[in-house]
Short mmCIF file of C-alpha atoms in Angstrom, two decimals:
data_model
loop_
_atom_site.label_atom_id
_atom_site.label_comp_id
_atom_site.label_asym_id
_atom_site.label_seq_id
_atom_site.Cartn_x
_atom_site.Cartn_y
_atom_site.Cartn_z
CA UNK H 1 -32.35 -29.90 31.80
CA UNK H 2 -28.31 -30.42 31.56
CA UNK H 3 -26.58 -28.26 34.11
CA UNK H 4 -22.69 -27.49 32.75
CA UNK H 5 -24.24 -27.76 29.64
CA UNK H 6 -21.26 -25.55 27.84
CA UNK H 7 -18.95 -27.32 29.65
CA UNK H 8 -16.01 -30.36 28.20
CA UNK H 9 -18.94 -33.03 29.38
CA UNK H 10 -21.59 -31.29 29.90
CA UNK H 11 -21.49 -29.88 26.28
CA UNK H 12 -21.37 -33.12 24.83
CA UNK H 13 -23.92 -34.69 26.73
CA UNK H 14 -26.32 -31.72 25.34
CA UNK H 15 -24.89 -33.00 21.57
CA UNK H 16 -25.51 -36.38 22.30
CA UNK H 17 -29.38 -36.18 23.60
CA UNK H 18 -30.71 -33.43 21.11
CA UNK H 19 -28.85 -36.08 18.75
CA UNK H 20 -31.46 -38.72 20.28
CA UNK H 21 -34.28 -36.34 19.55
CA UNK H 22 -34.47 -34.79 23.17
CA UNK H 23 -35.33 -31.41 24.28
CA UNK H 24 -32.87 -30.11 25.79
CA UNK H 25 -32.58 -26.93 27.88
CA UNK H 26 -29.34 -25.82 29.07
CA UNK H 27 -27.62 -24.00 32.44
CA UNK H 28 -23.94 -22.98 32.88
CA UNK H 29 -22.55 -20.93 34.47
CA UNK H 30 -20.22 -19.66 31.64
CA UNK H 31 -23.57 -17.96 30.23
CA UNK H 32 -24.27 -16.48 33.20
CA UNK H 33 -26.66 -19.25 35.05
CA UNK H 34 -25.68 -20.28 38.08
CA UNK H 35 -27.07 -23.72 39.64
CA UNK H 36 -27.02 -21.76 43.04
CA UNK H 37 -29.52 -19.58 41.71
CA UNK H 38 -33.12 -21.03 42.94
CA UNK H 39 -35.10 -18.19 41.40
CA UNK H 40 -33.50 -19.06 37.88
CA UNK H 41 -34.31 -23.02 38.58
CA UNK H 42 -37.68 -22.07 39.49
CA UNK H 43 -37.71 -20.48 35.65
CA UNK H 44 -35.65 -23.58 33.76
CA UNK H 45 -37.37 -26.72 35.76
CA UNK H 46 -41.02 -26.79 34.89
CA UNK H 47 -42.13 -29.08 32.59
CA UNK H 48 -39.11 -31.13 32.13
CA UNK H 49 -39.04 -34.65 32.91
CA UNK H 50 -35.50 -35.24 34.19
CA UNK H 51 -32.05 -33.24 35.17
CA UNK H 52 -28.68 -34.64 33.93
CA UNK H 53 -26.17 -32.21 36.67
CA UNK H 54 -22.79 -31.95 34.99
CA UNK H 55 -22.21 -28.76 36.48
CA UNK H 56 -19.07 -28.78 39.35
CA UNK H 57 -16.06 -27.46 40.25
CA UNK H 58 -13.54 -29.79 38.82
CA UNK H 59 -9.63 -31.05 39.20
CA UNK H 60 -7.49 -32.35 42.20
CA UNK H 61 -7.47 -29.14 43.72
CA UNK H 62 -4.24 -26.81 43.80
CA UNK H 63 -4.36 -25.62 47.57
CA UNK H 64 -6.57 -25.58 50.75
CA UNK H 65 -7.70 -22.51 49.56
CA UNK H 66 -9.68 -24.31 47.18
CA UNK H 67 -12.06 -25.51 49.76
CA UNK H 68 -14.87 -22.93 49.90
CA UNK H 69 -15.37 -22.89 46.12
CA UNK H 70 -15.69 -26.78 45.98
CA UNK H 71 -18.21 -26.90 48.86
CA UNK H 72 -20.10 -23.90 47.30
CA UNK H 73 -19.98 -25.30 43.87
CA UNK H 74 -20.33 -28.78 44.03
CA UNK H 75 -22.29 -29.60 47.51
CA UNK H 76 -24.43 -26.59 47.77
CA UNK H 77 -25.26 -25.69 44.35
CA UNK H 78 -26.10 -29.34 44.35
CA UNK H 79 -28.46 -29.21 47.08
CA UNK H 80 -30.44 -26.43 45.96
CA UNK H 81 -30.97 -28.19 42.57
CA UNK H 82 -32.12 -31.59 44.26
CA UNK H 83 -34.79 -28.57 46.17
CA UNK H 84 -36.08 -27.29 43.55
CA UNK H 85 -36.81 -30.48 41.75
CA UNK H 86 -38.47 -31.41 44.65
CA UNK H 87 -40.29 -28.12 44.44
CA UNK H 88 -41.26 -29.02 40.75
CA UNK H 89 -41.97 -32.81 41.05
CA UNK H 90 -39.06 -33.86 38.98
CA UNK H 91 -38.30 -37.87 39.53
CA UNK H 92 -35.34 -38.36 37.81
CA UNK H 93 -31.49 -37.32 38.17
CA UNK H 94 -28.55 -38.34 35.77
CA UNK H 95 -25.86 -37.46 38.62
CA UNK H 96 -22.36 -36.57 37.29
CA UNK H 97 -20.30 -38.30 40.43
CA UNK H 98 -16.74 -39.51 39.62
CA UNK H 99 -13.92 -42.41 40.38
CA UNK H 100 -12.41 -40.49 43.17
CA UNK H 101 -15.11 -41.41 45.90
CA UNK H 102 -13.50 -44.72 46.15
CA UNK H 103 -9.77 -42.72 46.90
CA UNK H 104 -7.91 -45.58 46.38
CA UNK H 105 -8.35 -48.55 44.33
CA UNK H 106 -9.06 -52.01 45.13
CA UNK H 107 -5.85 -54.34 46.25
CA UNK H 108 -4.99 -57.79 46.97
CA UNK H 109 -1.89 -59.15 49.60
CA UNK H 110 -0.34 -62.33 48.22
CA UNK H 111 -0.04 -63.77 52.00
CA UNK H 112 -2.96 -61.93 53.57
CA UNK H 113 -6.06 -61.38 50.90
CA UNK H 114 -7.97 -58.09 50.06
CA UNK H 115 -6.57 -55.05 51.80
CA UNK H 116 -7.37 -51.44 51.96
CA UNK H 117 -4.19 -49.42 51.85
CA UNK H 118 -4.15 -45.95 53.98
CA UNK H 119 -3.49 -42.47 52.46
CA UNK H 120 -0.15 -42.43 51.34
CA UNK H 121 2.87 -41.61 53.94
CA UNK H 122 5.52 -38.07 52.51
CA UNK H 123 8.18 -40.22 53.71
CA UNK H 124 7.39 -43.46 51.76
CA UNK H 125 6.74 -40.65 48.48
CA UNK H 126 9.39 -38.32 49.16
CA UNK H 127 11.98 -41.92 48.61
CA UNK H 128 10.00 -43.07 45.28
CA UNK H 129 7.99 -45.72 47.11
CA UNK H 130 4.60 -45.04 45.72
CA UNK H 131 2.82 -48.36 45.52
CA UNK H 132 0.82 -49.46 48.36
CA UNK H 133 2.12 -52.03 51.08
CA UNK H 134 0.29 -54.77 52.65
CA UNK H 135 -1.02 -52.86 56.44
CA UNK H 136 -0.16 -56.26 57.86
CA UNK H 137 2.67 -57.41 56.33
CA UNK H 138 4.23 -54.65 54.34
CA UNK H 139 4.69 -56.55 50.97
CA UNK H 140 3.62 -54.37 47.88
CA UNK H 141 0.02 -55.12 47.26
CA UNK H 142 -1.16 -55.54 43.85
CA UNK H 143 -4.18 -53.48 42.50
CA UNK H 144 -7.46 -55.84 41.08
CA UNK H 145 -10.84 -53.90 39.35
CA UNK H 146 -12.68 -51.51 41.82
CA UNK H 147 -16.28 -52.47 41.72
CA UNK H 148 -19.40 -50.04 42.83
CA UNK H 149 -20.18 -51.35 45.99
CA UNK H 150 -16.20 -50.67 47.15
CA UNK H 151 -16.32 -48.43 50.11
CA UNK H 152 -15.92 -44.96 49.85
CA UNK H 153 -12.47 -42.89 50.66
CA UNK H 154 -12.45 -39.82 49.15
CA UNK H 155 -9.14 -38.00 49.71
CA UNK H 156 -8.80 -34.77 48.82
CA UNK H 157 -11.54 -32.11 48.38
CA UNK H 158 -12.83 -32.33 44.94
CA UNK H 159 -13.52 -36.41 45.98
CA UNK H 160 -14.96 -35.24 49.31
CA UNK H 161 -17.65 -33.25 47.36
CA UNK H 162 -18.20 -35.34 44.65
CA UNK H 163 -19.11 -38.15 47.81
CA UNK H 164 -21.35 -35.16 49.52
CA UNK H 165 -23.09 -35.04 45.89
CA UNK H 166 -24.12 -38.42 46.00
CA UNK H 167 -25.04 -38.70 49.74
CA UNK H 168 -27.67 -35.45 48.96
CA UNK H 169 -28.93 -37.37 45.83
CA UNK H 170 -29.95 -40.47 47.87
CA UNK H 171 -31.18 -38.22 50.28
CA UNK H 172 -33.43 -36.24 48.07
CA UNK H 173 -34.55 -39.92 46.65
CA UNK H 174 -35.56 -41.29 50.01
CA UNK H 175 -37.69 -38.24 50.69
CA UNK H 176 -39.19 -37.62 46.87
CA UNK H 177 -39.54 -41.18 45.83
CA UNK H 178 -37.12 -40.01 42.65
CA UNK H 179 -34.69 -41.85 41.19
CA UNK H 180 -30.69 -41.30 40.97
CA UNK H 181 -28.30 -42.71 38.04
CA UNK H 182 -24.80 -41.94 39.82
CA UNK H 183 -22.53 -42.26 36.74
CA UNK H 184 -18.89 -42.58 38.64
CA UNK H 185 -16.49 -41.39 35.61
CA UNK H 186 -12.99 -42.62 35.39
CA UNK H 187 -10.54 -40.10 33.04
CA UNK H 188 -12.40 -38.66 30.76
CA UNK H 189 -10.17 -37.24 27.79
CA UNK H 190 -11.31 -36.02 24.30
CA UNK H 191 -12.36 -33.03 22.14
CA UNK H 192 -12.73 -29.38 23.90
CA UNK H 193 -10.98 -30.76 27.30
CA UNK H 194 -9.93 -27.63 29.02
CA UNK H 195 -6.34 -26.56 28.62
CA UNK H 196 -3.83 -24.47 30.35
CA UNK H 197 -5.69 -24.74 33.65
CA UNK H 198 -3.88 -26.67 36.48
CA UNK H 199 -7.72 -27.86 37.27
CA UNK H 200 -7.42 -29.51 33.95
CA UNK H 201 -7.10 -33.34 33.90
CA UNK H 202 -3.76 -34.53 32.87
CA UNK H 203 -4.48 -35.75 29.36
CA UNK H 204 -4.91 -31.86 28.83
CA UNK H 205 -2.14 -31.05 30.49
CA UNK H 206 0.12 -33.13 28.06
CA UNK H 207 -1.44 -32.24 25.12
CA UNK H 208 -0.44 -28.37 26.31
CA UNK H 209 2.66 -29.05 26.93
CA UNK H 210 3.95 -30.58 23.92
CA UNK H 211 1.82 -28.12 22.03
CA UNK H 212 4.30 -25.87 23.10
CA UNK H 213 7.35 -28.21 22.04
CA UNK H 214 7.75 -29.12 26.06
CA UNK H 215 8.12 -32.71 27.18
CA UNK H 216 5.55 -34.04 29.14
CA UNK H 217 5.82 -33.87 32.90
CA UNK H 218 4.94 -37.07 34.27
CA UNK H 219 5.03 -37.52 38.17
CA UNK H 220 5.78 -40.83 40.84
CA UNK H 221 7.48 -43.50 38.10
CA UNK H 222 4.77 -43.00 35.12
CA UNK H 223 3.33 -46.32 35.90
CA UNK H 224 0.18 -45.37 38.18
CA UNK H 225 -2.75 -47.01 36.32
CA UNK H 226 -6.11 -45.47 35.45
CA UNK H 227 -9.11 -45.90 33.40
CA UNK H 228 -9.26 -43.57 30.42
CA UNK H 229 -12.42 -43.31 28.95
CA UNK H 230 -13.70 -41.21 26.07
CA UNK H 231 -15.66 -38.40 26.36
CA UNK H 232 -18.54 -39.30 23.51
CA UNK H 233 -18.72 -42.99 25.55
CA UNK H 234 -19.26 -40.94 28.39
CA UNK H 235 -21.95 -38.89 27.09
CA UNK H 236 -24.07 -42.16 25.58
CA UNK H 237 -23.69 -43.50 29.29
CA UNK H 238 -25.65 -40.34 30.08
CA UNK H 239 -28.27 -41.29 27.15
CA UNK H 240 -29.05 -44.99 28.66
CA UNK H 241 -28.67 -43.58 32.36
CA UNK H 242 -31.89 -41.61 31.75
CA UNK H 243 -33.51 -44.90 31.63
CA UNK H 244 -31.39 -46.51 34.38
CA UNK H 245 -33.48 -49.31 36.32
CA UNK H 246 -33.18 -47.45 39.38
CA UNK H 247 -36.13 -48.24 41.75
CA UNK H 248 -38.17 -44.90 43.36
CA UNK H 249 -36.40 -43.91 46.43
CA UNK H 250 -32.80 -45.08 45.19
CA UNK H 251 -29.75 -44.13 44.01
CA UNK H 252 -28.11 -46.42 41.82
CA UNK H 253 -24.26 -45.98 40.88
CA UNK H 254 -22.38 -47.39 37.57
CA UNK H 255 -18.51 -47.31 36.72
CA UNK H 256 -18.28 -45.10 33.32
CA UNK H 257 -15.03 -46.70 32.01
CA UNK H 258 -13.24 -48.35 29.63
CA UNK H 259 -12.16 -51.72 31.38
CA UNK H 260 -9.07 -51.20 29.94
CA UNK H 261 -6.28 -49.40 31.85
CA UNK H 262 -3.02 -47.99 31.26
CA UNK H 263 -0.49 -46.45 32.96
CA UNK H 264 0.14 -42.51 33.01
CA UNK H 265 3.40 -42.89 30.84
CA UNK H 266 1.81 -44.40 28.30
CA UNK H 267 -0.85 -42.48 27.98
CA UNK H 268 1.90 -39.55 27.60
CA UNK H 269 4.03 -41.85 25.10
CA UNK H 270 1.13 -41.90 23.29
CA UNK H 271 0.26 -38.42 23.13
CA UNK H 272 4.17 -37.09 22.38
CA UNK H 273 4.11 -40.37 19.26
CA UNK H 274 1.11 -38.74 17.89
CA UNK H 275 2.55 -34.84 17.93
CA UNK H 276 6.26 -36.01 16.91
CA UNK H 277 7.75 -35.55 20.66
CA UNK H 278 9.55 -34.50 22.79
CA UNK H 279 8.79 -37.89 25.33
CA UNK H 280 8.15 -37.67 28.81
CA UNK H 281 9.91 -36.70 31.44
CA UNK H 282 9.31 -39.19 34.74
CA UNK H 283 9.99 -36.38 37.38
CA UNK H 284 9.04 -38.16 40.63
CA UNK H 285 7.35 -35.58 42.18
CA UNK H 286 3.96 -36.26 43.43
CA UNK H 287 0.46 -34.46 44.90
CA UNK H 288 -0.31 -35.79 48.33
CA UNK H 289 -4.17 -36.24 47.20
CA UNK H 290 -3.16 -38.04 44.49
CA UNK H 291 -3.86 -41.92 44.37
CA UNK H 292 -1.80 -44.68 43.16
CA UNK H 293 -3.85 -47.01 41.03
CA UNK H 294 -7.90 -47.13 39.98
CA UNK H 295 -8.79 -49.55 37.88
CA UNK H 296 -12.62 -49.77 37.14
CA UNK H 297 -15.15 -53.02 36.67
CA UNK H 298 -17.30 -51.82 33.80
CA UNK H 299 -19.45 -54.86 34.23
CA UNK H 300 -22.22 -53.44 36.25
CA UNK H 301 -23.03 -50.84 33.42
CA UNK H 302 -22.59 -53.16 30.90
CA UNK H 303 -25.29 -55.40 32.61
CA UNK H 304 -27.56 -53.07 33.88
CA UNK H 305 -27.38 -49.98 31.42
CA UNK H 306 -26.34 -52.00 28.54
CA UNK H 307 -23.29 -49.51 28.18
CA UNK H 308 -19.75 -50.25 26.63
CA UNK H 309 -16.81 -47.86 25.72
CA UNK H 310 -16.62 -47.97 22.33
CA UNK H 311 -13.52 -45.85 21.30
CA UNK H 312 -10.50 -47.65 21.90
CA UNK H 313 -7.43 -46.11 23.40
CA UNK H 314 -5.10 -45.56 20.33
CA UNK H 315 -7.85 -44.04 17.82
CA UNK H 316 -9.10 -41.85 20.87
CA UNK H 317 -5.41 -40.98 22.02
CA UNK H 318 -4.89 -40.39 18.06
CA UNK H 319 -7.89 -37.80 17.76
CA UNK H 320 -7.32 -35.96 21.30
CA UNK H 321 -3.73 -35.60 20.54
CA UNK H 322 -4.98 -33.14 17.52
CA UNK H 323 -7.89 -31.66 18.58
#
C-alpha cells in the first residue's frame, strides 16, 4: 500500500513499482482517503506485505498557524497507520522522512574542527550575514557532507514532524519486530511538482514565476547550497528500500540525494536559461526556519541499497523547466 499515492512523490512511486510488476493499492487523501481514517486502513491493509507512507503535509510552513495541521497530518495520521499495521501483522515500512531533521548541515572551523552552528540570529540575517560562524571563535565555518548518523535539529514545524515520524516508526519496530527504511529526501524537483502553492518547494516556485514572465525571487545571496535530486531517482530509492537490509526491530535511515550540490541561484539561472528569462532577482530577504547549507553523503545508500541518482542536474533542470 502507497499512502499519497496521487501525490508529486507519492504518484510516482505508485508508477515506478506497478512498473516493477507490484501490486499496488493506493490512499490519498485527494480521493477522499484519509490516513487518519483507521476504519478505512482496516479495509486497504490486509493482505499486503509492506506500506511505502508518502502521505504528509508538506513545505516550510507559512505561519504558526500551520502547526495543528502538521501535527494532525504528519505525526498522528502517522501513528495510526504504524497501529493498524500492527493490527494486521505488516513487517515492513518504506518511511517518506526528509533532509530537514538534521536542521542544519554539517560544518567545519578552520582553527577549532567540527562545529554545530545554532539557529540563525534576525540580527546577523536582517545585515546579509547568513553563513554560519564558528560558536567559539566566530570565523565563517565552512559546510562538509551531512551523513545519517548527524544529530538531529529540526527547526521549524514541518522538520519537527517529519523527526516525530521517524521516532514513531522505530517505536512501532521495537514493539512489532518490523522493519523501517527511513528514506531522508533532499530537494526533490521534477514532473507534476505542485505549483502556485507557497507550500510548494522552490524549484516550483521558479518555474511559476517565470511562467508568468516574472524573474525569479531568490532570497539571502542565492548561494545557500542544497542537494537536488530527481523525482524518478527518488522513486527507484523507494523500489530497493522495500528490500532495505534493515534488521527486525530497526529503523534504518538513507540520504536520497544526488551528491552533487548547487547553490539556489543556480538552480534559478538554470531554470530562467531554459524558459528564455527574465534572471533572478537576489532579494535578501529570508524565512527564519530556513537553513543555510545541506549538503548530503549519498554513500550510505549507495552501499547499502545499491542506489545512485541517475539524472544529472542540467538534463533534469532541462525537463522540469518544461513540464
Amino acid at each position: 500500500m502507497v499512502t499519497g499515492s496521487a501525490g508529486f512523490i507519492g504518484g510516482h512511486v505508485s508508477q515506478t513499482l506497478r512498473a516493477a510488476g507490484l501490486d499496488v493499492v493506493g490512499l490519498d487523501l485527494r480521493h477522499g482517503a484519509d490516513v487518519r481514517d483507521a476504519a478505512l486502513l482496516d479495509t486497504l491493509l490486509p493482505g499486503a506485505g509492506a506500506v511505502v507512507h508518502q502521505a504528509a503535509k508538506v513545505g516550510l510552513g507559512v505561519h504558526v498557524a500551520d502547526l495543528p495541521d502538521y501535527a494532525s497530518v504528519n505525526v498522528y495520521g502517522t501513528a495510526v497507520l504504524l497501529a493498524a499495521m500492527a493490527r494486521h501483522g505488516i513487517a515492513r515500512l518504506v518511511l517518506a522522512s526528509s533532509m530537514v531533521v538534521y536542521g542544519e548541515g554539517r560544518y567545519a572551523c578552520a582553527m577549532h574542527g567540527q562545529a554545530r552552528p545554532g539557529p540563525r540570529a534576525v540580527h546577523d540575517l536582517e545585515r546579509g550575514r547568513f553563513d554560519p560562524a564558528c560558536p567559539r571563535c566566530g570565523e565563517p565555518l565552512l559546510w562538509t557532507a551531512i551523513e545519517e548518523d548527524a544529530p538531529a535539529d529540526p527547526r521549524n514545524a514541518y522538520a519537527s514532524s517529519k523527526l516525530a515520524q521517524e521516532h514513531l516508526a522505530a517505536n512501532w519496530a521495537r514493539e512489532t519486530g518490523g522493519r523501517v527504511a527511513a528514506l531522508r529526501y533532499h530537494n526533490v524537483y521534477g514532473p507534476r511538482m505542485p505549483r502556485d502553492t507557497p507550500y510548494a518547494g522552490v524549484a516550483a516556485i521558479f518555474r511559476s514565476e517565470l511562467e508568468a514572465g516574472r524573474a525569479p525571487k531568490v532570497f539571502e545571496d542565492g548561494r545557500q547550497l542544497r542537494d537536488f535530486v530527481h523525482v524518478r531517482d527518488v522513486a527507484r530509492a523507494n523500489l530497493t528500500a522495500l528490500a532495505a537490509p534493515v534488521p527486525p526491530g530497526e529503523l534504518r535511515a538513507w540520504n536520497i540525494a544526488s551528491g552533487t550540490p548547487r547553490t539556489v541561484g543556480e538552480m534559478a539561472r538554470a531554470l530562467a536559461a531554459e524558459r528564455g528569462g527574465p534572471g533572478p532577482l537576489i532579494t535578501g530577504e529570508y524565512r527564519l526556519g530556513d537553513v543555510r547549507h545541506i549538503v548530503a553523503s549519498p554513500g550510505r545508500a549507495a552501499a547499502e541499497l545499491g542506489f545512485r541518482a541517475e539524472v544529472g542536474f542540467e538534463a533534469g533542470m532541462k525537463e522540469f523547466a518544461r513540464s
